[in-house]
Each structure stands twice: as C-alpha cells, then as structure tokens.
Amino acid sequence: MTKFLELGEYEGGYKDHKAQLFRFTTKKPGFPEMVELFSILPEYPLKKLSRETPVHFDEEASLSALLLDEDYYQLLMRERQEIDGYSVLSNRGLIVFKAKAWLDMKARVEQGEHGLSKKIKKHLNDITRLTGLLHDDDKLANLEVSETLKNDMKQFIELLSLDIQSIPQNEDIFLSKEEVFEILQHFLTA
C-alpha cells in the first residue's frame, strides 16, 4: 500500500493541524484521484476510542483507516468493484456511504459544531451526481442492505424531503431535483 501511495505521489490531508492518514489525494495521471482506507474494529484493543484505527502494512508506514461498523463494512465488501486493477466502491454503494456521512455531519451541526456546511453541500452534490449515473440494473432498490442501513437511508430521505430545494442543480447534473429525490426514495421499496 505504501509503495502505491508513493508511486502515485499521494498526499494526506490535515484537520485541526493533525495529519489525516486515511485519505490521500493525487493529481498524477493514471492514478485514482482519491484513496480512502476503511477497516472494521480490529480484534486487538485500541488505546483510545476513535473513528480511526492504526493500519500496519510494514515497519516504516504509519497509516490509519476509518472505522466502519459491521453493516457498513459488509456493504463495502459486497459493493466493491475492480476497475483497471483498482478496488472501488460502486456508485450505489457510494450513495449510501455519502448519505451516512451527510447524516452524521447534520447531527454534528445540530450539536453545535461549526464549519461543516461546505462538506454537507459537497456530499449532497456527490449523491446527486452519483444518482444520475445509476443504470436501470444498478438502482438502489436492488441493493442488499441491513436494517441499520435501511434506517439510515430512511432518515436521510426524511430529512431531504423537508428541503428538496437543497438538491443541487448545475450543468453536470442531468436530473431534476424531483427525479433525484424519486430515485433516492425508491431505495425504501427494497
């Protein structure tokens, strides 16, 4: 993994002056723009409860991965696809992950956290674009998910229904706000 990150000239991000070692980006042609590392809770005890866990590939690397609960980890494993030798999450899998991140950020704002509005808008913009890329056999209604994920998506749809006008529209989004909402809503018919 570390060799791949070096070859692709990937850089990690920073948050609150701390390195984020689970998300990496590059502008180098021929490499995915972003790499994110995910993990389920390891079988060994962690020093502190966090949303990240250390990942050990070799002696020199110091990486981490975002922790997923078992339901989201299973979705990640079921919805991964190999494209040009890279393991990527399907569009419909990405929609569910981004909806969960959107929900989590909205909850953090409700609890008084500031500075998340751009990220909330970006996630909804990503969800809208990804919804437009779904093909007939790729619809959310065909997605096999747990009750936990269904409940998360139901909560996402309910919150979004209160403000359908927040669904973005621009030149690279080919569906109307109503069409996007209808496709997302069909997730619940599964």
mmCIF file of C-alpha atoms in Angstrom:
data_model
loop_
_atom_site.group_PDB
_atom_site.id
_atom_site.type_symbol
_atom_site.label_atom_id
_atom_site.label_comp_id
_atom_site.label_asym_id
_atom_site.label_seq_id
_atom_site.Cartn_x
_atom_site.Cartn_y
_atom_site.Cartn_z
ATOM 1 C CA MET A 1 0.000 0.000 0.000
ATOM 2 C CA THR A 2 2.728 2.474 0.906
ATOM 3 C CA LYS A 3 4.544 1.818 -2.396
ATOM 4 C CA PHE A 4 1.308 2.559 -4.289
ATOM 5 C CA LEU A 5 0.855 5.831 -2.387
ATOM 6 C CA GLU A 6 4.456 6.784 -3.169
ATOM 7 C CA LEU A 7 4.174 5.870 -6.873
ATOM 8 C CA GLY A 8 1.001 7.908 -7.173
ATOM 9 C CA GLU A 9 2.550 10.851 -5.322
ATOM 10 C CA TYR A 10 -0.400 10.832 -2.932
ATOM 11 C CA GLU A 11 -0.651 13.388 -0.163
ATOM 12 C CA GLY A 12 -2.584 13.082 3.066
ATOM 13 C CA GLY A 13 -4.773 15.854 4.398
ATOM 14 C CA TYR A 14 -4.796 17.750 7.650
ATOM 15 C CA LYS A 15 -7.581 18.563 10.086
ATOM 16 C CA ASP A 16 -7.026 20.772 13.100
ATOM 17 C CA HIS A 17 -3.272 20.679 12.351
ATOM 18 C CA LYS A 18 -3.231 16.861 12.645
ATOM 19 C CA ALA A 19 -2.328 14.604 9.733
ATOM 20 C CA GLN A 20 -5.193 12.531 8.354
ATOM 21 C CA LEU A 21 -3.583 9.271 7.329
ATOM 22 C CA PHE A 22 -6.692 7.519 5.980
ATOM 23 C CA ARG A 23 -7.500 9.774 2.986
ATOM 24 C CA PHE A 24 -4.993 10.585 0.251
ATOM 25 C CA THR A 25 -5.272 12.603 -2.974
ATOM 26 C CA THR A 26 -3.143 12.992 -6.081
ATOM 27 C CA LYS A 27 -3.172 14.885 -9.345
ATOM 28 C CA LYS A 28 -0.872 12.375 -11.047
ATOM 29 C CA PRO A 29 -2.419 10.997 -14.269
ATOM 30 C CA GLY A 30 -3.181 7.283 -14.325
ATOM 31 C CA PHE A 31 -3.967 7.055 -10.606
ATOM 32 C CA PRO A 32 -7.310 7.382 -8.805
ATOM 33 C CA GLU A 33 -7.772 10.961 -7.544
ATOM 34 C CA MET A 34 -8.508 9.788 -4.011
ATOM 35 C CA VAL A 35 -7.730 6.757 -1.888
ATOM 36 C CA GLU A 36 -9.517 6.159 1.409
ATOM 37 C CA LEU A 37 -8.723 3.348 3.833
ATOM 38 C CA PHE A 38 -11.502 1.619 5.786
ATOM 39 C CA SER A 39 -11.490 -1.075 8.458
ATOM 40 C CA ILE A 40 -13.746 -2.831 10.903
ATOM 41 C CA LEU A 41 -12.849 -2.746 14.584
ATOM 42 C CA PRO A 42 -9.665 -4.805 14.997
ATOM 43 C CA GLU A 43 -9.566 -7.810 17.306
ATOM 44 C CA TYR A 44 -6.924 -6.154 19.485
ATOM 45 C CA PRO A 45 -7.771 -3.387 21.977
ATOM 46 C CA LEU A 46 -7.291 0.215 20.856
ATOM 47 C CA LYS A 47 -5.523 2.752 23.067
ATOM 48 C CA LYS A 48 -8.383 5.215 22.679
ATOM 49 C CA LEU A 49 -11.889 5.136 21.275
ATOM 50 C CA SER A 50 -11.852 6.965 17.958
ATOM 51 C CA ARG A 51 -13.311 6.806 14.481
ATOM 52 C CA GLU A 52 -9.884 5.715 13.198
ATOM 53 C CA THR A 53 -7.647 2.726 13.805
ATOM 54 C CA PRO A 54 -3.948 2.217 13.054
ATOM 55 C CA VAL A 55 -3.149 0.106 9.992
ATOM 56 C CA HIS A 56 0.120 -1.804 9.773
ATOM 57 C CA PHE A 57 1.448 -2.628 6.297
ATOM 58 C CA ASP A 58 5.151 -2.528 7.043
ATOM 59 C CA GLU A 59 7.639 -1.253 9.616
ATOM 60 C CA GLU A 60 8.007 2.221 8.077
ATOM 61 C CA ALA A 61 4.402 3.145 7.370
ATOM 62 C CA SER A 62 2.165 4.973 9.770
ATOM 63 C CA LEU A 63 -1.326 4.855 8.315
ATOM 64 C CA SER A 64 -4.813 4.738 9.721
ATOM 65 C CA ALA A 65 -8.224 3.648 8.477
ATOM 66 C CA LEU A 66 -11.712 4.944 9.122
ATOM 67 C CA LEU A 67 -13.589 2.514 11.332
ATOM 68 C CA LEU A 68 -16.804 1.066 9.950
ATOM 69 C CA ASP A 69 -19.442 -0.831 11.840
ATOM 70 C CA GLU A 70 -20.126 -4.363 10.627
ATOM 71 C CA ASP A 71 -23.134 -3.351 8.470
ATOM 72 C CA TYR A 72 -21.233 -0.688 6.524
ATOM 73 C CA TYR A 73 -18.193 -2.930 6.218
ATOM 74 C CA GLN A 74 -20.359 -5.690 4.696
ATOM 75 C CA LEU A 75 -21.825 -3.179 2.225
ATOM 76 C CA LEU A 76 -18.309 -2.067 1.310
ATOM 77 C CA MET A 77 -17.262 -5.660 0.664
ATOM 78 C CA ARG A 78 -20.403 -6.504 -1.366
ATOM 79 C CA GLU A 79 -20.362 -3.329 -3.447
ATOM 80 C CA ARG A 80 -16.683 -3.154 -4.326
ATOM 81 C CA GLN A 81 -15.793 -3.446 -7.977
ATOM 82 C CA GLU A 82 -12.473 -3.813 -9.701
ATOM 83 C CA ILE A 83 -11.800 -1.177 -12.338
ATOM 84 C CA ASP A 84 -8.420 -1.101 -14.101
ATOM 85 C CA GLY A 85 -6.970 -3.163 -11.264
ATOM 86 C CA TYR A 86 -8.259 -0.840 -8.527
ATOM 87 C CA SER A 87 -10.833 -1.839 -5.939
ATOM 88 C CA VAL A 88 -13.536 0.854 -5.890
ATOM 89 C CA LEU A 89 -16.952 1.179 -4.324
ATOM 90 C CA SER A 90 -19.920 1.062 -6.723
ATOM 91 C CA ASN A 91 -21.908 4.245 -7.346
ATOM 92 C CA ARG A 92 -24.857 2.953 -5.363
ATOM 93 C CA GLY A 93 -22.564 1.917 -2.501
ATOM 94 C CA LEU A 94 -21.029 5.390 -2.554
ATOM 95 C CA ILE A 95 -24.503 6.933 -2.327
ATOM 96 C CA VAL A 96 -25.205 5.025 0.892
ATOM 97 C CA PHE A 97 -21.820 5.960 2.396
ATOM 98 C CA LYS A 98 -22.214 9.613 1.433
ATOM 99 C CA ALA A 99 -25.781 9.696 2.782
ATOM 100 C CA LYS A 100 -24.477 8.372 6.105
ATOM 101 C CA ALA A 101 -21.699 10.984 6.177
ATOM 102 C CA TRP A 102 -24.298 13.678 5.348
ATOM 103 C CA LEU A 103 -26.487 12.478 8.226
ATOM 104 C CA ASP A 104 -23.556 12.384 10.637
ATOM 105 C CA MET A 105 -22.467 15.915 9.715
ATOM 106 C CA LYS A 106 -26.030 17.245 10.008
ATOM 107 C CA ALA A 107 -26.208 15.701 13.504
ATOM 108 C CA ARG A 108 -22.892 17.310 14.457
ATOM 109 C CA VAL A 109 -24.230 20.700 13.335
ATOM 110 C CA GLU A 110 -27.339 20.103 15.460
ATOM 111 C CA GLN A 111 -24.991 19.526 18.405
ATOM 112 C CA GLY A 112 -23.346 22.900 17.808
ATOM 113 C CA GLU A 113 -20.343 22.059 15.632
ATOM 114 C CA HIS A 114 -19.452 24.732 13.077
ATOM 115 C CA GLY A 115 -17.707 24.738 9.718
ATOM 116 C CA LEU A 116 -19.429 21.745 8.119
ATOM 117 C CA SER A 117 -21.801 23.464 5.680
ATOM 118 C CA LYS A 118 -19.421 23.147 2.683
ATOM 119 C CA LYS A 119 -18.878 19.442 3.366
ATOM 120 C CA ILE A 120 -22.622 18.854 3.790
ATOM 121 C CA LYS A 121 -23.293 20.554 0.438
ATOM 122 C CA LYS A 122 -20.457 18.628 -1.222
ATOM 123 C CA HIS A 123 -21.829 15.278 -0.031
ATOM 124 C CA LEU A 124 -25.316 16.107 -1.315
ATOM 125 C CA ASN A 125 -23.798 17.273 -4.606
ATOM 126 C CA ASP A 126 -21.889 13.971 -4.869
ATOM 127 C CA ILE A 127 -25.056 11.994 -4.077
ATOM 128 C CA THR A 128 -26.935 13.896 -6.788
ATOM 129 C CA ARG A 129 -24.230 13.249 -9.402
ATOM 130 C CA LEU A 130 -23.946 9.572 -8.454
ATOM 131 C CA THR A 131 -27.731 9.155 -8.633
ATOM 132 C CA GLY A 132 -27.610 10.412 -12.220
ATOM 133 C CA LEU A 133 -25.008 7.757 -13.069
ATOM 134 C CA LEU A 134 -27.113 4.801 -11.922
ATOM 135 C CA HIS A 135 -28.264 2.454 -14.685
ATOM 136 C CA ASP A 136 -31.553 0.541 -14.692
ATOM 137 C CA ASP A 137 -29.997 -2.642 -13.281
ATOM 138 C CA ASP A 138 -27.978 -0.595 -10.791
ATOM 139 C CA LYS A 139 -30.828 1.110 -8.945
ATOM 140 C CA LEU A 140 -30.809 1.458 -5.196
ATOM 141 C CA ALA A 141 -33.907 -0.741 -4.875
ATOM 142 C CA ASN A 142 -31.757 -3.739 -5.871
ATOM 143 C CA LEU A 143 -29.216 -3.065 -3.130
ATOM 144 C CA GLU A 144 -28.961 -5.724 -0.435
ATOM 145 C CA VAL A 145 -28.533 -3.956 2.922
ATOM 146 C CA SER A 146 -29.153 -4.487 6.625
ATOM 147 C CA GLU A 147 -31.970 -2.921 8.633
ATOM 148 C CA THR A 148 -29.446 -0.449 10.075
ATOM 149 C CA LEU A 149 -28.572 0.843 6.610
ATOM 150 C CA LYS A 150 -32.237 0.923 5.572
ATOM 151 C CA ASN A 151 -32.990 3.008 8.661
ATOM 152 C CA ASP A 152 -30.099 5.366 7.894
ATOM 153 C CA MET A 153 -31.333 5.807 4.314
ATOM 154 C CA LYS A 154 -34.896 6.311 5.550
ATOM 155 C CA GLN A 155 -33.679 9.052 7.887
ATOM 156 C CA PHE A 156 -31.686 10.602 5.017
ATOM 157 C CA ILE A 157 -34.769 10.597 2.750
ATOM 158 C CA GLU A 158 -36.967 12.040 5.507
ATOM 159 C CA LEU A 159 -34.557 14.913 6.165
ATOM 160 C CA LEU A 160 -34.064 15.534 2.455
ATOM 161 C CA SER A 161 -37.846 15.579 1.893
ATOM 162 C CA LEU A 162 -38.038 18.608 4.200
ATOM 163 C CA ASP A 163 -35.790 20.551 1.834
ATOM 164 C CA ILE A 164 -35.894 19.110 -1.689
ATOM 165 C CA GLN A 165 -34.789 22.519 -2.950
ATOM 166 C CA SER A 166 -31.352 21.881 -1.410
ATOM 167 C CA ILE A 167 -30.718 19.171 -4.034
ATOM 168 C CA PRO A 168 -28.153 20.837 -6.303
ATOM 169 C CA GLN A 169 -28.678 21.614 -9.960
ATOM 170 C CA ASN A 170 -25.863 22.596 -12.306
ATOM 171 C CA GLU A 171 -24.532 21.818 -15.777
ATOM 172 C CA ASP A 172 -23.170 18.378 -14.878
ATOM 173 C CA ILE A 173 -26.375 17.164 -13.199
ATOM 174 C CA PHE A 174 -28.854 15.932 -15.784
ATOM 175 C CA LEU A 175 -31.769 15.065 -13.499
ATOM 176 C CA SER A 176 -34.247 17.441 -11.917
ATOM 177 C CA LYS A 177 -34.364 17.757 -8.132
ATOM 178 C CA GLU A 178 -37.604 15.795 -8.149
ATOM 179 C CA GLU A 179 -36.128 12.979 -10.272
ATOM 180 C CA VAL A 180 -33.123 12.697 -7.955
ATOM 181 C CA PHE A 181 -35.389 12.566 -4.912
ATOM 182 C CA GLU A 182 -37.663 9.946 -6.521
ATOM 183 C CA ILE A 183 -34.713 7.656 -7.335
ATOM 184 C CA LEU A 184 -33.332 8.009 -3.805
ATOM 185 C CA GLN A 185 -36.791 7.404 -2.360
ATOM 186 C CA HIS A 186 -37.072 4.085 -4.245
ATOM 187 C CA PHE A 187 -34.296 2.757 -2.042
ATOM 188 C CA LEU A 188 -37.015 2.172 0.536
ATOM 189 C CA THR A 189 -39.003 -0.145 -1.745
ATOM 190 C CA ALA A 190 -36.368 -2.867 -1.495
#
